[in-house]
PDB file of C-alpha atoms in Angstrom:
ATOM      1  CA  UNK A   1      90.832  91.827  95.538  1.00  0.00           C
ATOM      2  CA  UNK A   2      90.255  94.177  98.456  1.00  0.00           C
ATOM      3  CA  UNK A   3      92.020  93.615 101.780  1.00  0.00           C
ATOM      4  CA  UNK A   4      90.315  95.146 104.812  1.00  0.00           C
ATOM      5  CA  UNK A   5      92.162  96.560 107.786  1.00  0.00           C
ATOM      6  CA  UNK A   6      90.361  95.269 110.868  1.00  0.00           C
ATOM      7  CA  UNK A   7      93.149  94.438 113.306  1.00  0.00           C
ATOM      8  CA  UNK A   8      96.660  95.403 114.332  1.00  0.00           C
ATOM      9  CA  UNK A   9      97.813  92.263 112.505  1.00  0.00           C
ATOM     10  CA  UNK A  10      96.218  93.562 109.274  1.00  0.00           C
ATOM     11  CA  UNK A  11      98.007  96.887 109.761  1.00  0.00           C
ATOM     12  CA  UNK A  12     101.328  95.152 110.306  1.00  0.00           C
ATOM     13  CA  UNK A  13     100.818  92.924 107.249  1.00  0.00           C
ATOM     14  CA  UNK A  14     100.130  95.969 105.062  1.00  0.00           C
ATOM     15  CA  UNK A  15     103.001  97.999 106.440  1.00  0.00           C
ATOM     16  CA  UNK A  16     105.504  95.134 106.194  1.00  0.00           C
ATOM     17  CA  UNK A  17     104.239  94.073 102.772  1.00  0.00           C
ATOM     18  CA  UNK A  18     104.731  97.574 101.411  1.00  0.00           C
ATOM     19  CA  UNK A  19     107.896  98.439 103.316  1.00  0.00           C
ATOM     20  CA  UNK A  20     106.031 101.071 105.323  1.00  0.00           C
ATOM     21  CA  UNK A  21     105.325 102.914 102.034  1.00  0.00           C
ATOM     22  CA  UNK A  22     109.058 103.584 101.555  1.00  0.00           C
ATOM     23  CA  UNK A  23     109.949 105.230  98.225  1.00  0.00           C
ATOM     24  CA  UNK A  24     106.331 105.889  97.309  1.00  0.00           C
ATOM     25  CA  UNK A  25     104.198 108.879  96.427  1.00  0.00           C
ATOM     26  CA  UNK A  26     100.562 109.826  96.343  1.00  0.00           C
ATOM     27  CA  UNK A  27      99.668 109.856  92.657  1.00  0.00           C
ATOM     28  CA  UNK A  28      95.963 110.747  92.824  1.00  0.00           C
ATOM     29  CA  UNK A  29      93.120 111.306  95.262  1.00  0.00           C
ATOM     30  CA  UNK A  30      89.393 110.922  94.574  1.00  0.00           C
ATOM     31  CA  UNK A  31      86.558 111.818  96.968  1.00  0.00           C
ATOM     32  CA  UNK A  32      82.897 110.807  96.707  1.00  0.00           C
ATOM     33  CA  UNK A  33      80.569 112.486  99.194  1.00  0.00           C
ATOM     34  CA  UNK A  34      77.334 110.690  98.361  1.00  0.00           C
ATOM     35  CA  UNK A  35      75.510 113.964  97.685  1.00  0.00           C
ATOM     36  CA  UNK A  36      74.342 114.816  94.164  1.00  0.00           C
ATOM     37  CA  UNK A  37      71.900 116.834  92.055  1.00  0.00           C
ATOM     38  CA  UNK A  38      69.475 114.951  89.796  1.00  0.00           C
ATOM     39  CA  UNK A  39      68.759 115.910  86.192  1.00  0.00           C
ATOM     40  CA  UNK A  40      65.525 117.600  87.364  1.00  0.00           C
ATOM     41  CA  UNK A  41      67.765 119.697  89.698  1.00  0.00           C
ATOM     42  CA  UNK A  42      66.395 118.097  92.866  1.00  0.00           C
ATOM     43  CA  UNK A  43      69.168 117.461  95.342  1.00  0.00           C
ATOM     44  CA  UNK A  44      70.223 114.565  97.518  1.00  0.00           C
ATOM     45  CA  UNK A  45      72.299 116.622  99.996  1.00  0.00           C
ATOM     46  CA  UNK A  46      73.509 113.897 102.344  1.00  0.00           C
ATOM     47  CA  UNK A  47      77.179 112.953 102.702  1.00  0.00           C
ATOM     48  CA  UNK A  48      76.320 109.303 103.266  1.00  0.00           C
ATOM     49  CA  UNK A  49      79.331 107.805 101.438  1.00  0.00           C
ATOM     50  CA  UNK A  50      82.330 109.989 102.379  1.00  0.00           C
ATOM     51  CA  UNK A  51      84.686 107.687 100.457  1.00  0.00           C
ATOM     52  CA  UNK A  52      88.270 108.722  99.731  1.00  0.00           C
ATOM     53  CA  UNK A  53      90.431 106.737  97.321  1.00  0.00           C
ATOM     54  CA  UNK A  54      94.172 107.244  96.988  1.00  0.00           C
ATOM     55  CA  UNK A  55      96.481 105.832  94.323  1.00  0.00           C
ATOM     56  CA  UNK A  56      99.963 105.175  95.707  1.00  0.00           C
ATOM     57  CA  UNK A  57     102.857 104.432  93.363  1.00  0.00           C
ATOM     58  CA  UNK A  58     106.176 103.111  94.617  1.00  0.00           C
ATOM     59  CA  UNK A  59     109.640 102.343  93.297  1.00  0.00           C
ATOM     60  CA  UNK A  60     109.384  98.582  93.624  1.00  0.00           C
ATOM     61  CA  UNK A  61     109.069  96.090  90.759  1.00  0.00           C
ATOM     62  CA  UNK A  62     106.667  93.914  92.735  1.00  0.00           C
ATOM     63  CA  UNK A  63     103.264  95.568  93.244  1.00  0.00           C
ATOM     64  CA  UNK A  64     104.291  99.118  92.297  1.00  0.00           C
ATOM     65  CA  UNK A  65     100.735 100.522  92.513  1.00  0.00           C
ATOM     66  CA  UNK A  66      98.167 100.206  95.262  1.00  0.00           C
ATOM     67  CA  UNK A  67      94.875 101.860  96.073  1.00  0.00           C
ATOM     68  CA  UNK A  68      93.820 102.829  99.571  1.00  0.00           C
ATOM     69  CA  UNK A  69      90.090 103.304 100.084  1.00  0.00           C
ATOM     70  CA  UNK A  70      88.860 105.076 103.202  1.00  0.00           C
ATOM     71  CA  UNK A  71      85.130 104.909 103.908  1.00  0.00           C
ATOM     72  CA  UNK A  72      83.242 106.957 106.468  1.00  0.00           C
ATOM     73  CA  UNK A  73      85.798 109.740 106.014  1.00  0.00           C
ATOM     74  CA  UNK A  74      86.091 111.952 109.078  1.00  0.00           C
ATOM     75  CA  UNK A  75      88.730 114.261 107.587  1.00  0.00           C
ATOM     76  CA  UNK A  76      91.656 114.608 105.264  1.00  0.00           C
ATOM     77  CA  UNK A  77      94.347 117.206 105.875  1.00  0.00           C
ATOM     78  CA  UNK A  78      96.369 118.123 102.808  1.00  0.00           C
ATOM     79  CA  UNK A  79      99.609 120.007 103.168  1.00  0.00           C
ATOM     80  CA  UNK A  80     101.148 119.154  99.796  1.00  0.00           C
ATOM     81  CA  UNK A  81     104.770 119.998  99.145  1.00  0.00           C
ATOM     82  CA  UNK A  82     105.212 122.744  96.573  1.00  0.00           C
ATOM     83  CA  UNK A  83     107.171 122.388  93.330  1.00  0.00           C
ATOM     84  CA  UNK A  84     110.411 123.369  95.095  1.00  0.00           C
ATOM     85  CA  UNK A  85     110.268 120.333  97.372  1.00  0.00           C
ATOM     86  CA  UNK A  86     109.930 116.599  96.867  1.00  0.00           C
ATOM     87  CA  UNK A  87     106.871 114.707  98.053  1.00  0.00           C
ATOM     88  CA  UNK A  88     108.118 111.142  98.266  1.00  0.00           C
ATOM     89  CA  UNK A  89     106.977 109.106 101.217  1.00  0.00           C
ATOM     90  CA  UNK A  90     109.878 107.591 103.137  1.00  0.00           C
ATOM     91  CA  UNK A  91     107.595 105.790 105.573  1.00  0.00           C
ATOM     92  CA  UNK A  92     104.015 106.099 106.797  1.00  0.00           C
ATOM     93  CA  UNK A  93     101.948 105.589 109.931  1.00  0.00           C
ATOM     94  CA  UNK A  94      98.672 103.735 110.414  1.00  0.00           C
ATOM     95  CA  UNK A  95      96.950 103.979 113.794  1.00  0.00           C
ATOM     96  CA  UNK A  96      93.979 101.681 114.347  1.00  0.00           C
ATOM     97  CA  UNK A  97      91.582 102.875 117.045  1.00  0.00           C
ATOM     98  CA  UNK A  98      88.285 101.412 118.259  1.00  0.00           C
ATOM     99  CA  UNK A  99      86.186 103.893 116.255  1.00  0.00           C
ATOM    100  CA  UNK A 100      88.455 104.973 113.383  1.00  0.00           C
ATOM    101  CA  UNK A 101      91.735 104.536 111.563  1.00  0.00           C
ATOM    102  CA  UNK A 102      94.385 107.187 110.874  1.00  0.00           C
ATOM    103  CA  UNK A 103      96.920 107.182 108.049  1.00  0.00           C
ATOM    104  CA  UNK A 104      99.646 109.760 107.528  1.00  0.00           C
ATOM    105  CA  UNK A 105     102.534 110.110 105.105  1.00  0.00           C
ATOM    106  CA  UNK A 106     105.227 110.085 107.781  1.00  0.00           C
ATOM    107  CA  UNK A 107     106.487 107.261 109.957  1.00  0.00           C
ATOM    108  CA  UNK A 108     106.590 107.062 113.718  1.00  0.00           C
ATOM    109  CA  UNK A 109     103.859 109.682 114.230  1.00  0.00           C
ATOM    110  CA  UNK A 110     102.096 109.179 117.547  1.00  0.00           C
ATOM    111  CA  UNK A 111      98.362 109.611 118.024  1.00  0.00           C
ATOM    112  CA  UNK A 112      98.848 112.730 120.143  1.00  0.00           C
ATOM    113  CA  UNK A 113     100.934 114.328 117.362  1.00  0.00           C
ATOM    114  CA  UNK A 114      98.424 113.828 114.521  1.00  0.00           C
ATOM    115  CA  UNK A 115      96.563 117.123 115.111  1.00  0.00           C
ATOM    116  CA  UNK A 116      99.781 119.149 114.730  1.00  0.00           C
ATOM    117  CA  UNK A 117     101.309 117.153 111.885  1.00  0.00           C
ATOM    118  CA  UNK A 118     101.860 119.331 108.779  1.00  0.00           C
ATOM    119  CA  UNK A 119     101.726 116.559 106.183  1.00  0.00           C
ATOM    120  CA  UNK A 120      98.935 114.493 104.677  1.00  0.00           C
ATOM    121  CA  UNK A 121      96.630 112.847 107.215  1.00  0.00           C
ATOM    122  CA  UNK A 122      93.459 110.820 106.707  1.00  0.00           C
ATOM    123  CA  UNK A 123      90.997 109.705 109.386  1.00  0.00           C
ATOM    124  CA  UNK A 124      88.075 107.418 108.527  1.00  0.00           C
ATOM    125  CA  UNK A 125      85.867 104.671 109.900  1.00  0.00           C
ATOM    126  CA  UNK A 126      87.342 101.975 107.654  1.00  0.00           C
ATOM    127  CA  UNK A 127      90.326 101.325 105.421  1.00  0.00           C
ATOM    128  CA  UNK A 128      90.826  98.735 102.728  1.00  0.00           C
ATOM    129  CA  UNK A 129      93.505  98.357 100.069  1.00  0.00           C
ATOM    130  CA  UNK A 130      94.291  96.491  96.861  1.00  0.00           C
ATOM    131  CA  UNK A 131      96.989  96.075  94.260  1.00  0.00           C
ATOM    132  CA  UNK A 132      96.241  97.925  91.004  1.00  0.00           C
ATOM    133  CA  UNK A 133      97.666  96.527  87.769  1.00  0.00           C
ATOM    134  CA  UNK A 134      98.712  98.600  84.760  1.00  0.00           C
ATOM    135  CA  UNK A 135      98.626 102.003  86.449  1.00  0.00           C
ATOM    136  CA  UNK A 136     102.289 102.898  86.788  1.00  0.00           C
ATOM    137  CA  UNK A 137     103.397 106.172  85.199  1.00  0.00           C
ATOM    138  CA  UNK A 138     101.874 109.602  84.724  1.00  0.00           C
ATOM    139  CA  UNK A 139      98.601 108.613  83.031  1.00  0.00           C
ATOM    140  CA  UNK A 140      95.591 109.455  85.202  1.00  0.00           C
ATOM    141  CA  UNK A 141      93.846 106.559  86.918  1.00  0.00           C
ATOM    142  CA  UNK A 142      90.714 108.407  88.084  1.00  0.00           C
ATOM    143  CA  UNK A 143      89.682 109.802  84.717  1.00  0.00           C
ATOM    144  CA  UNK A 144      86.603 112.005  84.421  1.00  0.00           C
ATOM    145  CA  UNK A 145      84.494 110.689  81.606  1.00  0.00           C
TER     146      UNK A 145
END
């Protein structure tokens, strides 16, 4: 069941329910633009979906896997840690604005600091989330057929 983020109360419920993403990590990311090429090689070149899905795994027995789905993606900034550093999320930030929502993999980030933040940041029109069952571990969730 999807849970939509529409209010500050929804943000607080998500953050409290998932301990502000403490002891979690981004497992996978999937992006769908909406553009495609048909079998006859004609193209639909419009980014009308701009949907980003993220699988988050965490070190909690209850609800260890969740999926965040951002629609109307404005941008994603990826500054992944290299193999010499860890990438666990200790806490996260969600900022709900009138026209978009921001998520980043660090807590207590202020809106004015988002542009300079050198971690993972997502900005989109909408955000929804759900619990995902049976997806803990290294096996890929978003498998290419």
